Amino acid sequence: MRHKINPTIDCVFKAILGSEKRKHLLIHFLNSVLECHDDPARKVVDVNILNPYNEREFEEGKLGIVDVKAREASGRFFHVEIQVSMHPGLKERMLYTWSAIYHSQLGKGDDYTLLRPAISVWVATGVLFPDTGLCHLPFYIVNPETGLLLNEHFALHVLQLPKWRMRNDRITEKDRWVYFFKEGKNTDVDNPPDILKDSKEMRDAMEVLNEFSENRGNYLLYQSRLEAEMVRQTILTELEKAIVEREKEKAEKEKERAEKEKALKENERLRKLLKDRGLGEEG
């Protein structure tokens, strides 16, 4: 029986982009997001995956293993992560994760000139920036007045999957990847749409979905991670509700306090006014 597999579930995502035997998919994905397939100076040619896919880690239910870290021979670091929860501290976590990768390059006594660019890519299944219709949001350290780039060491890319829309003019390799992660769970791997079947990399990525669907061990692993993600999302949802409710109660108490303070000040003003006019209480 063929099962539908969601490529954004952690074990599947990492099997696609973090597997040594499919390293070409990570390279293609990075070049697609960075839009440098045709730029020899920027194109990613080869990488060393620093934390490759390990099925046993997922079987043991370990957390914090959904990211993919890789390094080029030139020294550039890459970090790719799937994010399914748009929690309040996510933007701060993105910066913290990037800074940890950048900081890890140096040992005690090393010179700062040894530092190399760290490029972080976050694939978000939800909307982190609702005020824009853009799917791909790259961030750099740029002076707002002059447009001057501080250096090329910081780059953080956010792909908001729900914001992606099919265009009629042309399809880029980045479009293929975004479509795959957005619609992969609903795609028939035996009869995929043109946007996927016209690309060797997409066919290879769909083969991973096929492996999780047809291999009993892989499918059981997928199911366990899917259920774990559902539980985690339920907990996060309840936690967010509790936070919102607490903030609401706090705001109501603050409003009540402010109203009481305002009433006291008004009473004091009236007493003073009456006293000034000789109508206040005697003695």
XYZ file of C-alpha atoms in Angstrom:
283
model
C 0.000 0.000 0.000
C 1.351 3.424 -1.000
C 1.248 5.966 1.831
C 1.376 9.738 1.506
C 4.512 11.076 3.174
C 5.008 14.629 4.419
C 8.566 15.784 3.567
C 8.514 18.379 6.368
C 8.443 15.724 9.099
C 11.879 15.811 10.709
C 13.164 12.337 9.814
C 12.064 12.678 6.179
C 13.400 16.213 5.846
C 16.799 15.179 7.125
C 16.862 12.014 5.019
C 16.352 14.239 1.954
C 18.861 17.005 2.683
C 21.149 15.454 5.280
C 22.035 12.094 3.790
C 25.584 11.409 2.618
C 24.378 9.235 -0.251
C 22.112 12.057 -1.461
C 24.493 14.941 -0.860
C 23.718 16.240 -4.344
C 20.223 17.163 -3.129
C 21.599 19.432 -0.397
C 23.974 21.056 -2.879
C 21.148 21.604 -5.362
C 18.861 22.961 -2.641
C 21.473 25.461 -1.428
C 22.249 26.678 -4.949
C 18.518 27.020 -5.601
C 17.825 29.110 -2.492
C 20.962 31.227 -2.967
C 20.148 31.505 -6.692
C 23.716 30.797 -7.706
C 23.458 27.812 -10.078
C 24.909 29.987 -12.834
C 27.378 31.961 -10.712
C 30.766 30.183 -10.579
C 32.023 32.528 -7.850
C 29.141 31.717 -5.469
C 27.995 28.278 -6.577
C 28.157 25.462 -4.035
C 30.117 22.621 -5.651
C 30.657 20.210 -2.779
C 29.995 20.099 0.959
C 30.917 18.022 3.949
C 27.799 17.197 5.974
C 28.752 17.694 9.626
C 25.730 15.932 11.155
C 24.507 13.383 8.575
C 21.177 11.592 8.764
C 21.186 8.828 11.345
C 18.030 6.746 11.608
C 18.920 5.566 15.107
C 18.789 9.124 16.495
C 15.165 9.431 15.415
C 14.304 5.966 16.717
C 15.616 7.011 20.132
C 13.369 10.054 20.017
C 16.165 12.586 20.373
C 15.334 16.245 19.960
C 17.278 18.978 18.221
C 18.418 16.805 15.308
C 16.230 18.191 12.535
C 18.821 20.619 11.224
C 21.472 19.962 8.602
C 24.943 21.457 9.001
C 27.502 21.400 6.217
C 30.764 23.047 5.250
C 32.456 23.805 1.961
C 36.153 23.288 1.330
C 36.420 27.093 1.103
C 35.156 27.302 4.670
C 31.596 28.535 4.202
C 29.189 27.035 6.715
C 25.601 26.116 5.844
C 22.731 25.426 8.179
C 19.295 24.231 7.005
C 16.342 23.642 9.306
C 12.659 22.832 8.993
C 10.387 24.825 11.315
C 6.775 23.789 11.854
C 5.953 26.001 14.850
C 5.861 29.795 14.517
C 6.344 30.390 18.250
C 6.978 33.880 19.716
C 10.703 33.345 20.230
C 11.449 31.921 16.793
C 13.166 35.006 15.352
C 15.458 35.190 18.363
C 16.159 31.462 18.060
C 17.146 31.924 14.423
C 19.728 34.543 15.388
C 20.951 32.473 18.321
C 21.401 29.379 16.145
C 23.284 31.331 13.508
C 25.533 32.954 16.116
C 26.304 29.573 17.679
C 27.432 28.218 14.301
C 29.523 31.317 13.610
C 31.065 31.294 17.090
C 31.922 27.584 16.878
C 34.444 28.242 14.088
C 37.052 29.662 16.451
C 38.971 27.965 19.180
C 40.732 29.639 22.080
C 43.347 32.066 20.780
C 42.263 31.836 17.132
C 42.361 34.960 15.001
C 39.062 36.551 13.913
C 40.297 36.569 10.318
C 39.808 32.799 10.308
C 36.036 33.256 10.454
C 34.117 32.305 7.334
C 30.527 33.073 6.200
C 27.694 31.182 7.869
C 24.519 30.888 5.815
C 21.331 29.762 7.516
C 18.183 28.613 5.690
C 14.895 28.108 7.535
C 12.044 26.300 5.796
C 8.905 27.457 7.621
C 5.656 25.541 7.230
C 3.808 28.535 8.693
C 3.942 32.297 8.261
C 6.510 34.135 10.346
C 6.149 37.493 8.579
C 2.424 38.008 7.834
C 2.849 41.592 6.610
C 4.524 40.523 3.379
C 3.350 38.373 0.517
C 6.868 37.128 -0.186
C 7.822 33.509 0.243
C 11.596 33.932 0.234
C 12.969 36.508 2.659
C 16.772 36.880 2.729
C 18.341 38.902 5.555
C 21.788 40.509 5.635
C 23.614 43.089 7.784
C 23.175 46.244 5.720
C 23.357 49.936 6.608
C 19.810 51.288 6.012
C 20.988 54.703 4.826
C 23.795 53.802 2.443
C 22.983 50.212 1.565
C 26.533 49.244 2.571
C 27.002 45.592 3.464
C 28.983 45.113 6.692
C 30.436 41.877 5.323
C 29.220 38.686 3.675
C 29.500 36.540 6.780
C 25.869 36.863 7.868
C 23.050 35.570 5.687
C 19.751 34.174 6.919
C 17.073 32.984 4.510
C 13.463 32.275 5.460
C 11.191 30.314 3.124
C 7.542 30.806 4.120
C 5.904 27.849 2.376
C 2.282 29.123 2.632
C 3.270 32.341 0.830
C 4.457 30.581 -2.321
C 2.294 30.896 -5.444
C 2.673 29.256 -8.843
C 3.733 31.691 -11.559
C 2.925 31.388 -15.228
C 6.074 33.034 -16.591
C 8.820 30.664 -15.456
C 9.661 28.089 -12.832
C 12.970 28.293 -10.997
C 14.786 25.508 -9.163
C 13.868 27.300 -5.926
C 10.193 27.111 -6.926
C 10.523 23.357 -7.336
C 11.939 22.891 -3.853
C 9.352 25.135 -2.222
C 6.548 23.349 -4.050
C 7.989 19.990 -3.016
C 8.049 20.863 0.679
C 4.686 22.604 0.530
C 2.745 20.069 -1.545
C 4.847 16.912 -1.240
C 2.448 15.339 1.226
C -0.336 15.546 -1.366
C 1.753 14.485 -4.369
C 1.385 11.189 -6.191
C 5.010 10.120 -6.600
C 4.009 7.801 -9.463
C 2.393 10.644 -11.363
C 3.941 13.909 -10.106
C 3.158 17.335 -11.587
C 5.451 18.749 -14.258
C 7.131 21.096 -11.782
C 8.575 18.033 -10.044
C 8.937 15.373 -12.714
C 10.939 17.654 -15.013
C 13.808 17.741 -12.500
C 16.168 14.882 -11.670
C 16.725 16.275 -8.171
C 12.996 16.390 -7.510
C 12.589 12.832 -8.713
C 15.389 11.793 -6.364
C 13.722 13.672 -3.497
C 10.419 11.944 -4.241
C 12.238 8.621 -4.154
C 12.943 9.329 -0.470
C 9.199 9.752 0.084
C 8.723 6.441 -1.691
C 11.226 4.745 0.603
C 9.424 5.996 3.709
C 6.133 4.859 2.209
C 7.041 1.337 1.077
C 9.656 0.278 3.623
C 7.885 -0.946 6.773
C 10.670 0.147 9.133
C 10.900 3.597 7.574
C 7.145 4.010 7.622
C 6.900 3.060 11.297
C 9.661 5.573 12.049
C 7.768 8.198 10.055
C 4.538 7.457 11.922
C 6.242 7.709 15.309
C 7.800 11.072 14.402
C 4.500 12.301 12.960
C 2.697 11.424 16.184
C 5.465 13.013 18.268
C 5.138 16.196 16.213
C 1.350 16.226 16.715
C 1.811 15.891 20.476
C 4.432 18.635 20.479
C 2.218 20.952 18.473
C -0.696 20.292 20.834
C 1.478 21.160 23.839
C 2.775 24.312 22.140
C -0.745 25.376 21.190
C -1.966 24.961 24.771
C 1.101 26.776 26.058
C 0.522 29.670 23.673
C -3.118 29.846 24.756
C -2.014 29.967 28.389
C 0.472 32.741 27.605
C -2.176 34.752 25.746
C -4.633 34.295 28.603
C -2.028 35.330 31.150
C -1.157 38.426 29.147
C -4.852 39.237 28.844
C -5.337 38.951 32.606
C -2.239 41.066 33.163
C -3.559 43.740 30.797
C -6.952 43.746 32.519
C -5.348 44.120 35.944
C -3.150 46.926 34.645
C -6.199 48.638 33.188
C -8.074 48.265 36.481
C -5.083 49.643 38.411
C -4.792 52.593 36.038
C -8.510 53.360 36.363
C -8.297 53.288 40.175
C -5.268 55.531 40.111
C -7.054 57.916 37.775
C -10.111 57.969 40.066
C -7.936 58.686 43.115
C -6.201 61.541 41.330
C -9.550 62.960 40.256
C -10.877 62.774 43.831
C -7.733 64.494 45.087
C -8.161 67.212 42.473
C -11.775 67.811 43.486
C -10.896 67.957 47.193
C -8.164 70.464 46.479
C -10.549 72.517 44.347
C -13.173 72.557 47.083
C -10.577 73.470 49.691
C -9.277 76.331 47.559
C -12.812 77.674 47.346
C -13.350 77.336 51.052
C -15.830 74.495 50.656
C -13.644 71.723 51.909
C -14.069 69.769 55.105
C -13.151 71.655 58.237
C -10.833 70.473 60.837
